[in-house]
Coordinates of C-alpha atoms (C1' of nucleotides) in Angstrom, one line a residue:
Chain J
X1 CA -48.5 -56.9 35.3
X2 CA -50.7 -56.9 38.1
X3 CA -52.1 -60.4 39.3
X4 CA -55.6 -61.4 38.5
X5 CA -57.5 -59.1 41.8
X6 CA -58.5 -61.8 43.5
X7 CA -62.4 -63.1 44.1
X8 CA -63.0 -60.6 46.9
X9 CA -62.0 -57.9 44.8
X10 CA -64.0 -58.8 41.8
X11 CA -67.1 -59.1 43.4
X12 CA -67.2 -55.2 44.6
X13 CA -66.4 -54.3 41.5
X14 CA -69.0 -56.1 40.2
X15 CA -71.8 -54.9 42.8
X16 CA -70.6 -51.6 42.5
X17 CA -71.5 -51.5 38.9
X18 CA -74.4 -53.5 39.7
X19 CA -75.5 -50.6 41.2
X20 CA -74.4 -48.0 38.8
X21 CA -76.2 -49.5 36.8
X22 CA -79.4 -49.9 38.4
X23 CA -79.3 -46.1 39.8
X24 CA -78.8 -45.0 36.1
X25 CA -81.7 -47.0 34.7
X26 CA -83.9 -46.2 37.3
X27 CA -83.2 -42.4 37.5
X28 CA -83.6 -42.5 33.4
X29 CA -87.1 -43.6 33.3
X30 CA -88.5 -42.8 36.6
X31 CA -86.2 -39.2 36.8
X32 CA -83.6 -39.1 39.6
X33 CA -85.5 -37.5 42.7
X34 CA -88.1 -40.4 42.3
X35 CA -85.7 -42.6 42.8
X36 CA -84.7 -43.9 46.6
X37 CA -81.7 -45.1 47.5
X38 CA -83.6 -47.8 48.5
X39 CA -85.2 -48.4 45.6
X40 CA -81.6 -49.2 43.6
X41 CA -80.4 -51.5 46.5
X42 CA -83.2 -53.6 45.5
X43 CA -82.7 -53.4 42.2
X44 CA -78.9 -54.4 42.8
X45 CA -79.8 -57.3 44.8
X46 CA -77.7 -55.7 48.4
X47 CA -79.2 -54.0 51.2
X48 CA -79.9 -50.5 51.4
X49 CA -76.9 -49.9 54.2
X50 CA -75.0 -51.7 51.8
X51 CA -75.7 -49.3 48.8
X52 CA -73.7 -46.7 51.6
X53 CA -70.9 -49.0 51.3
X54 CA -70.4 -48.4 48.2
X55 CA -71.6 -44.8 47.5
X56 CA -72.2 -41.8 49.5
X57 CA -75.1 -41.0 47.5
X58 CA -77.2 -41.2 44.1
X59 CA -75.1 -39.3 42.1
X60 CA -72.3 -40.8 42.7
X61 CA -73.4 -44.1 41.8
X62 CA -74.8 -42.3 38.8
X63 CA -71.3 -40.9 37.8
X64 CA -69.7 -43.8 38.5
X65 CA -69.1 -45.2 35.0
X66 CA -67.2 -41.5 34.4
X67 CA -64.9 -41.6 37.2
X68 CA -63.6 -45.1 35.9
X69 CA -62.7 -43.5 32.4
X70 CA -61.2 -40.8 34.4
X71 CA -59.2 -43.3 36.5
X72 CA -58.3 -45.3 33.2
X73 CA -57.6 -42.3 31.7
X74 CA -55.3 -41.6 34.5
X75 CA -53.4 -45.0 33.4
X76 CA -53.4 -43.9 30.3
X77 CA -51.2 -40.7 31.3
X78 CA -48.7 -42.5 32.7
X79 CA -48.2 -44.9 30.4
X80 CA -47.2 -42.4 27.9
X81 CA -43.6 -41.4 27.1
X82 CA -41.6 -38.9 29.2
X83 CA -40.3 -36.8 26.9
X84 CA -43.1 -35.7 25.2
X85 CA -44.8 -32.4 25.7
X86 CA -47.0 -32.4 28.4
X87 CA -50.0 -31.1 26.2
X88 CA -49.1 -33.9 23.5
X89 CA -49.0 -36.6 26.1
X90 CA -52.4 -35.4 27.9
X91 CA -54.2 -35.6 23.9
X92 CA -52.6 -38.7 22.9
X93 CA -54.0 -39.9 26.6
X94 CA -57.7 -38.7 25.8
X95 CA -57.7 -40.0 22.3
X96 CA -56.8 -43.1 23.2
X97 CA -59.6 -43.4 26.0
X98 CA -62.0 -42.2 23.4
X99 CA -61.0 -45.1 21.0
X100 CA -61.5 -48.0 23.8
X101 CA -64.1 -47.0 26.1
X102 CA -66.4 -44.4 23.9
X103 CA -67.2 -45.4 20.7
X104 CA -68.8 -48.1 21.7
X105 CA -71.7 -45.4 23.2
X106 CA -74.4 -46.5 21.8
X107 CA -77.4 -44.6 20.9
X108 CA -79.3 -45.8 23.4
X109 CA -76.6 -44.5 26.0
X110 CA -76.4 -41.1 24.3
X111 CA -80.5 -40.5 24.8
X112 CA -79.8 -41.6 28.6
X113 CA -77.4 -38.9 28.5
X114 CA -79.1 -36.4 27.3
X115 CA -82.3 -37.5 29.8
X116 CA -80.0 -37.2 33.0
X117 CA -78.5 -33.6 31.6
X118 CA -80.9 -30.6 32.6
X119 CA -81.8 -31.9 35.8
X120 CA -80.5 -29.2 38.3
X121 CA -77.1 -30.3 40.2
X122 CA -76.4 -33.0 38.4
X123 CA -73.8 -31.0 36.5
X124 CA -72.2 -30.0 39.6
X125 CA -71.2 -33.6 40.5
X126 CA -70.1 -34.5 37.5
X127 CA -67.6 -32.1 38.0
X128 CA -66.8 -33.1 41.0
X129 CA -66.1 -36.5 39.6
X130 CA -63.1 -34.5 37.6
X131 CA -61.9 -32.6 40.1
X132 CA -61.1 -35.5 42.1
X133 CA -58.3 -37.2 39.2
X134 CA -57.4 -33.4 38.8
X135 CA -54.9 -33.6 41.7
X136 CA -53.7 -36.9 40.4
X137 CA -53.4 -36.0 36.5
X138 CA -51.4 -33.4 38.3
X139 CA -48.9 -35.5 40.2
X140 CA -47.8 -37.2 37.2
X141 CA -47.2 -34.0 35.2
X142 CA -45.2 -32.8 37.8
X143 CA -43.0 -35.2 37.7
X144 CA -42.8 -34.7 33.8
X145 CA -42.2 -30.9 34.2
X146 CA -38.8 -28.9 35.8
X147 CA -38.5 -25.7 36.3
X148 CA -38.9 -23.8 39.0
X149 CA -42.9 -23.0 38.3
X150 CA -43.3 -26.9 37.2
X151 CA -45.7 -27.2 40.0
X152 CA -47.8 -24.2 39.0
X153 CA -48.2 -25.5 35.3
X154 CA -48.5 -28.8 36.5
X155 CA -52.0 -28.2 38.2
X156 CA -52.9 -25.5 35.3
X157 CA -52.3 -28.2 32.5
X158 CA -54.6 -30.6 34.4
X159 CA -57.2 -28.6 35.4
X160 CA -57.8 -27.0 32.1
X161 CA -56.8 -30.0 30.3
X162 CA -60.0 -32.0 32.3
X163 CA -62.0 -29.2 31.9
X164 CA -61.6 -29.1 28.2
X165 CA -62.3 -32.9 27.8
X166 CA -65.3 -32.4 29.7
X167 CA -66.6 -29.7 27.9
X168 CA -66.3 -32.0 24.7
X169 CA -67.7 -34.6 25.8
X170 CA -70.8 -32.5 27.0
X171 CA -70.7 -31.0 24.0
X172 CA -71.0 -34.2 22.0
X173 CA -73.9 -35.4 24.2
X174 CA -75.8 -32.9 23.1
X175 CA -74.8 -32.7 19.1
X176 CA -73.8 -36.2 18.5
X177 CA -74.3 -35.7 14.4
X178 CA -69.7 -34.5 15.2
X179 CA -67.9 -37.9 16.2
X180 CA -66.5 -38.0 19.7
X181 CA -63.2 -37.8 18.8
X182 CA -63.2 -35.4 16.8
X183 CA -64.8 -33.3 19.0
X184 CA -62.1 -34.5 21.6
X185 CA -59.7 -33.6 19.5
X186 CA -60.9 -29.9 18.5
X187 CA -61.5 -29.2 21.9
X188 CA -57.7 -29.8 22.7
X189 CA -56.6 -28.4 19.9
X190 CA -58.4 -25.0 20.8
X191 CA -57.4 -25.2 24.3
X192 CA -53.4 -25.7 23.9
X193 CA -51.9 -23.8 25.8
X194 CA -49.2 -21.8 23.5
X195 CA -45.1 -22.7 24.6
X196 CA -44.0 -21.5 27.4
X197 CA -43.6 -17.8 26.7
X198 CA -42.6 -16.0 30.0
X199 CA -44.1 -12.4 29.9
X200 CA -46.6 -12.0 26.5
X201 CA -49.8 -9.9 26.3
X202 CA -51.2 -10.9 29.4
X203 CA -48.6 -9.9 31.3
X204 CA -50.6 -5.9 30.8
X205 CA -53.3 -5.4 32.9
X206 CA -54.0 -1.5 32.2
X207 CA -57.3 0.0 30.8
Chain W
X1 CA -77.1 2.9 36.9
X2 CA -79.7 0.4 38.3
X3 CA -81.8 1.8 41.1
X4 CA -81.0 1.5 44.9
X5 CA -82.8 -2.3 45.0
X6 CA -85.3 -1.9 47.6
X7 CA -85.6 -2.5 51.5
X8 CA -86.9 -6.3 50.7
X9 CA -84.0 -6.9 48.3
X10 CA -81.4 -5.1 50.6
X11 CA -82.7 -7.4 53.6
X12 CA -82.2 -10.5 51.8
X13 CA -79.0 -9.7 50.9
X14 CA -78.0 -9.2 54.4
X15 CA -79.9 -12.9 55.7
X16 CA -77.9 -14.5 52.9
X17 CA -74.7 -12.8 54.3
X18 CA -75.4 -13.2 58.1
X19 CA -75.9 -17.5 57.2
X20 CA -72.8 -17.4 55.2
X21 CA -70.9 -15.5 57.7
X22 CA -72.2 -17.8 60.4
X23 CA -71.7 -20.7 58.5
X24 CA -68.2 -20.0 58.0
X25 CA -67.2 -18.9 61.5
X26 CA -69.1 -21.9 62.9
X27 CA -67.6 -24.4 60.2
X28 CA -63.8 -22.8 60.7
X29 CA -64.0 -23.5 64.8
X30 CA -65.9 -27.4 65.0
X31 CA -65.0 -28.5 61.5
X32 CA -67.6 -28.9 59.3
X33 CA -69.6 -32.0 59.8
X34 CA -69.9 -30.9 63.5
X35 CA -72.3 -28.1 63.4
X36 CA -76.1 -28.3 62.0
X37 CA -77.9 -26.4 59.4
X38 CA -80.0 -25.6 63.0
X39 CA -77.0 -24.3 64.6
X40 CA -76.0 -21.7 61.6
X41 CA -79.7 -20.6 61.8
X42 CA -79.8 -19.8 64.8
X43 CA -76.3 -17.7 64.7
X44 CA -77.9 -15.7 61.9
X45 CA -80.9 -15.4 63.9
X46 CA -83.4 -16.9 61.7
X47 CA -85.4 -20.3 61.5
X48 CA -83.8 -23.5 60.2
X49 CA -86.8 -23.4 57.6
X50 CA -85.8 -20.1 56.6
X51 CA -82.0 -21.3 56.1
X52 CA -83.4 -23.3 53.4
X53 CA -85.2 -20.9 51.8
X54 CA -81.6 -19.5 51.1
X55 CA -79.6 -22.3 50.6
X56 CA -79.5 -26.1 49.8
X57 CA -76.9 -27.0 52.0
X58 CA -74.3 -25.9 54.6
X59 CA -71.7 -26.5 51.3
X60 CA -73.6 -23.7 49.3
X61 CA -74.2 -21.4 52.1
X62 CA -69.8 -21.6 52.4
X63 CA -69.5 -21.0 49.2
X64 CA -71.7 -17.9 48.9
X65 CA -68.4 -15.7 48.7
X66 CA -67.0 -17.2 45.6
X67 CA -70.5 -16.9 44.2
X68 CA -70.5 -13.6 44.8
X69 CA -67.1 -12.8 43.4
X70 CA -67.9 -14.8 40.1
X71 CA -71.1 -13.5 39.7
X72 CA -68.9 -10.0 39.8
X73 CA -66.0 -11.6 37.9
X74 CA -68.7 -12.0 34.8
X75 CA -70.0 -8.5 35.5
X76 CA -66.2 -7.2 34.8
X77 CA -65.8 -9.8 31.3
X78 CA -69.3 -7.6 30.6
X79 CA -67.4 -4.8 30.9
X80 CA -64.7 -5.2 28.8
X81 CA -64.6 -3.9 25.1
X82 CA -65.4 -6.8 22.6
X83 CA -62.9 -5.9 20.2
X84 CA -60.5 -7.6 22.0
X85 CA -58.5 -11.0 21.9
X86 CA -60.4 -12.7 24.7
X87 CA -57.7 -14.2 26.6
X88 CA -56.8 -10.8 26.9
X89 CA -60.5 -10.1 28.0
X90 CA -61.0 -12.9 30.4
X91 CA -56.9 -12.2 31.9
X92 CA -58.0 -8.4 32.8
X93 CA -61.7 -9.1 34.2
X94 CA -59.5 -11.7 36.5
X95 CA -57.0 -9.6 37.5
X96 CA -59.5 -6.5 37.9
X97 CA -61.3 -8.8 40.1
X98 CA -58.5 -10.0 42.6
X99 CA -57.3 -6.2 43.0
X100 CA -60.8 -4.9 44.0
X101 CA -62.0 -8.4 46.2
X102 CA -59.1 -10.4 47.0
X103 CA -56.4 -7.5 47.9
X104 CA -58.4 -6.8 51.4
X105 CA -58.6 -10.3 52.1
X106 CA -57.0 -10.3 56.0
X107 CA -54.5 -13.1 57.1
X108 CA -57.4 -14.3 58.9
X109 CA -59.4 -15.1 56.1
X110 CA -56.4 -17.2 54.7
X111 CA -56.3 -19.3 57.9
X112 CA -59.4 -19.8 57.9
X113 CA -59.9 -21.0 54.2
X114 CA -56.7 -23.3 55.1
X115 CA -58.6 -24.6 57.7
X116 CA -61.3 -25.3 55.4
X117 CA -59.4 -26.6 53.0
X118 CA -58.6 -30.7 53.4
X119 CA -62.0 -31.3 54.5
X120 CA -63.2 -34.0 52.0
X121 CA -65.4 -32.9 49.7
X122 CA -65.9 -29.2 49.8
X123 CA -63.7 -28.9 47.5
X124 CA -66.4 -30.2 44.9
X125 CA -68.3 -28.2 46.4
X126 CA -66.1 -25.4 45.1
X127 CA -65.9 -26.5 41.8
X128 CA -69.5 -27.0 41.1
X129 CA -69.5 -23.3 41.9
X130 CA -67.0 -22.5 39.5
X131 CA -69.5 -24.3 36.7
X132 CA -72.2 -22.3 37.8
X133 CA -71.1 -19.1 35.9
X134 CA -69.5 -21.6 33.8
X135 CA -72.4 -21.5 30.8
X136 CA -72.6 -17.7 31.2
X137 CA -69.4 -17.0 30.7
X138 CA -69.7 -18.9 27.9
X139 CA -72.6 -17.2 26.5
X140 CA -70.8 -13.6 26.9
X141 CA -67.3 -15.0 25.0
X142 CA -69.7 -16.6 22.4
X143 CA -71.1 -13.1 21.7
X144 CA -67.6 -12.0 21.0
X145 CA -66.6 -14.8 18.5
X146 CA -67.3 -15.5 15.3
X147 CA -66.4 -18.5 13.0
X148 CA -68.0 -22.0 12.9
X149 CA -66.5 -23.3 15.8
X150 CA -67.2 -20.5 17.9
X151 CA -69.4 -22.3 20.2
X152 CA -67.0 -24.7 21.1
X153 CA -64.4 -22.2 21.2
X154 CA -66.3 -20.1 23.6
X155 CA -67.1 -23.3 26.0
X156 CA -63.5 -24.1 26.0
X157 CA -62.5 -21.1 27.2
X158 CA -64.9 -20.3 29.6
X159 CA -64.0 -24.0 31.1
X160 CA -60.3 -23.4 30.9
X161 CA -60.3 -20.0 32.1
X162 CA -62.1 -20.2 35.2
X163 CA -60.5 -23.9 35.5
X164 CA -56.7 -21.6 36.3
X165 CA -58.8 -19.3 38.1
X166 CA -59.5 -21.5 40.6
X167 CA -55.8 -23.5 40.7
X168 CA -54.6 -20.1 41.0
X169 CA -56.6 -19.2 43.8
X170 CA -56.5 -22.4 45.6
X171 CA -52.3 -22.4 45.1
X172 CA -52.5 -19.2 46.7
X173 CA -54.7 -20.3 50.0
X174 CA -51.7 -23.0 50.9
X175 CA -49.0 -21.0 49.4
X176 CA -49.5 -16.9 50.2
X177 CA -45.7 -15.7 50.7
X178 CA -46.5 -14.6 46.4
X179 CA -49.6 -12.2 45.9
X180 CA -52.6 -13.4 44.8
X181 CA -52.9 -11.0 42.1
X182 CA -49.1 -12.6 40.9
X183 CA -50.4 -16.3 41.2
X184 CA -53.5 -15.0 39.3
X185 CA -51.3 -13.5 36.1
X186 CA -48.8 -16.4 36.2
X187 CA -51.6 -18.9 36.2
X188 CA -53.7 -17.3 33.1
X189 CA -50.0 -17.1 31.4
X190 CA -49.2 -20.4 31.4
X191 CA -52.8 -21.2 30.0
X192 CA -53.1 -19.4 27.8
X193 CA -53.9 -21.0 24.5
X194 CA -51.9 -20.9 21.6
X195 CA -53.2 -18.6 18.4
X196 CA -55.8 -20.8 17.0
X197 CA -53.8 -23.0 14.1
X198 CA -56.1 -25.8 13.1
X199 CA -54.0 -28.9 13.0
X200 CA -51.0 -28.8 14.9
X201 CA -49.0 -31.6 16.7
X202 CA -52.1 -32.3 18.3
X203 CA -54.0 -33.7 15.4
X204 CA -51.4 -37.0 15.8
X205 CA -52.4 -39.4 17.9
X206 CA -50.3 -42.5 17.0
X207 CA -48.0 -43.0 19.6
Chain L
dA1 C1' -104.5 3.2 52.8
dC2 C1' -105.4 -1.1 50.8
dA3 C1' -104.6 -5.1 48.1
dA4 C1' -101.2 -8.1 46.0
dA5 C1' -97.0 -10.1 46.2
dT6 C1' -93.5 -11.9 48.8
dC7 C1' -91.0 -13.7 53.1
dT8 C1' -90.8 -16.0 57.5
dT9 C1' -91.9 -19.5 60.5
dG10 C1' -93.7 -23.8 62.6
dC11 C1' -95.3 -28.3 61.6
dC12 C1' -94.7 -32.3 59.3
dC13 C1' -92.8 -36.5 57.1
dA14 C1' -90.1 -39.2 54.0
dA15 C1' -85.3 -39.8 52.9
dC16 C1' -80.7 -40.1 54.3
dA17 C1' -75.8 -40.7 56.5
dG18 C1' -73.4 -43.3 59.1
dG19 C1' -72.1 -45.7 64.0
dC20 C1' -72.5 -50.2 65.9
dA21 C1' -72.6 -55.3 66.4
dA22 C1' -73.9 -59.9 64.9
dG23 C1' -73.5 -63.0 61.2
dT24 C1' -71.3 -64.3 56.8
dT25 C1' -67.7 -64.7 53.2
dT26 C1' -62.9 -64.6 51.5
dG27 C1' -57.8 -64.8 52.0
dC28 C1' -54.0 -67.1 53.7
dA29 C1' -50.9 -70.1 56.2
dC30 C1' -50.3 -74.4 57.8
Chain X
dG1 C1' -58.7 -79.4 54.2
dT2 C1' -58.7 -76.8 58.6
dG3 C1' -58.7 -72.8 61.1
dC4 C1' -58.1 -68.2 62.0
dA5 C1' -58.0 -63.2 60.8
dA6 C1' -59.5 -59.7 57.9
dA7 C1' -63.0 -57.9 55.3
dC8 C1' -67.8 -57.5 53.8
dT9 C1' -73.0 -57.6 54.4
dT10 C1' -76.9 -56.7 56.9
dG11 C1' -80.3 -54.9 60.2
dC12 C1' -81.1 -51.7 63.7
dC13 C1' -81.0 -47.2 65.3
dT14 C1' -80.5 -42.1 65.8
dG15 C1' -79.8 -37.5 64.5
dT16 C1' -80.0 -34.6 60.3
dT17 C1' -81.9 -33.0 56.2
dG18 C1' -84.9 -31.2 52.2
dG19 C1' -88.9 -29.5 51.1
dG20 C1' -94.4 -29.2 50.9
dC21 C1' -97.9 -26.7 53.1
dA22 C1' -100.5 -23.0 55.4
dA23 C1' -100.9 -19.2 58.6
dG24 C1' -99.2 -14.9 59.8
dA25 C1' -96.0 -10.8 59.0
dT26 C1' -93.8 -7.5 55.9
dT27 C1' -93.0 -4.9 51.7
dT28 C1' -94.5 -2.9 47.4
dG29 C1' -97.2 -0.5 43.9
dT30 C1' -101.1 2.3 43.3

DNA sequence: ACAAATCTTGCCCAACAGGCAAGTTTGCAC
DNA sequence: GTGCAAACTTGCCTGTTGGGCAAGATTTGT
């Protein structure tokens, strides 16, 4: 395993979710544009040139918390077996983050949610925090996949495999009566991509 | 048809092309971060107020083009008759789209999109275009559906649909020796999503 | 032709990104 | 432990940016 990450280590970590954490309870109650970067510095305890440090702006101390499920989800991937199909490996992966790291949301969480959704452009950099594992959730299918349009499929299966996670999880934020994983799970289900068929109905592009 | 739009509408339509083609040009030759939203004004012959009247950022004003062609890319899925499957749907709105916009597009262009390409962070940029036309495509495929889970159907395809779209398109920019409009088909092949069967190998999630 | 709606521009200011250098903390070898 | 090198924090500073506001120009509908 990987030794303990040392003091130096542990401390960023923690000021860096000390600041998550502070951007995404101040932008919840006082909305995000009312909210300076300066403002969250304090609230962290670090200096405003510090906060720069550690993020290149707001949002991406807002988003922070999903791009470390992305990056553990990322683990998760390689962890699983290698000869499984790549779509089976990529669900077992997300259920598995779902069990550890969301059903402990509490309600409380989910209302923040909700708050931060609907404000313009936040949506855009939450997919931005996907699109930067995509590459890497990439990688690793490719070297799961042969063939000599592996690395085509590779970057399809993780691009639409991310953007189908996403949409459940948005989806849940706003109709949390369906449990996450299920949702998760129907999402992927809907979204597999049928076996490797060369040229099917797609493949005619008249009328 | 809809009426010839007006000398105010036609004139805005050419500022917002003149930035965007500035932008570009200016961003391709000094890199990105060296050239002010100031500098692009003045290319396109207008005030650096005016600039943001347009556009929120240099990123957006870049990105104007694959607005456009998406905004035009949901135009076509409009198009198309609704008793079809809608991969089908979504497959021939994307390929109708690359022969009529992408087909012209000069070696030139190429470059310079390669050239554009790398610079960190744009390519969010990108994406958060992409989820732009995201819920709208979403709201057409929903009109097509039917079923209890044809909300979340719809979202998922949307998501994973524009999701290959874009891998298609960026494989494409690096790799050009195979047509865009082959990428294009091959990509929306290999995503395609299997004939909706409720609990499949997916529903397991023990490892 | 005239009034209403809309666009452009200049002016302004608070917020921001990020380079730089001095001071502080941590890691590591001895 | 002592000491040195690497890494981190902070304050300072500058050029850039977003966007409110109001005065003047342009387009539109009638």
């Amino acid at each position: 395993m990987d030794e303990s990450p040392g003091l130096r280590e542990r401390k960023k970590a923690a000021t860096r979710l000390a600041l998550h954490d502070a951007a995404l309870r101040l932008a919840i109650d006082q909305g995000l544009d009312r909210v300076t970067i300066e403002a969250i510095a304090d609230a962290a305890n670090v200096s405003r040139r510090t906060f720069s440090n550690y993020f290149s702006s707001k949002e991406e101390a807002i988003f922070h918390g999903d791009t470390m499920r992305l990056r553990r989800m990322l683990e998760l991937i390689r962890e699983q077996p290698t000869d499984e199909q790549p779509w089976t490996v990529l669900t077992r992966a997300a259920l598995r983050l779902t069990e550890e790291s969301y059903l402990d949301a509490d309600t409380e969480w989910l209302t923040h949610r909700r708050q931060l959704r609907g404000h313009p452009g936040l949506a855009a950099h939450q997919v931005a925090a996907y699109a930067t594992v995509e590459r890497e959730v990439a990688a690793e299918l490719a070297r799961r996949l042969d063939g000599d349009d592996a690395a085509l499929r590779s970057r399809v299966l993780a691009a639409t495999f991310l953007a189908t996670v996403r949409v459940a999880v948005q989806g849940w934020i706003e109709h949390p009566e369906q449990p996450l994983l299920d949702a998760v799970r129907a999402a992927l289900a809907a979204a597999a991509p049928a076996p490797t068929r060369p040229a099917d109905l797609a493949a005619d592009p008249t009328p």
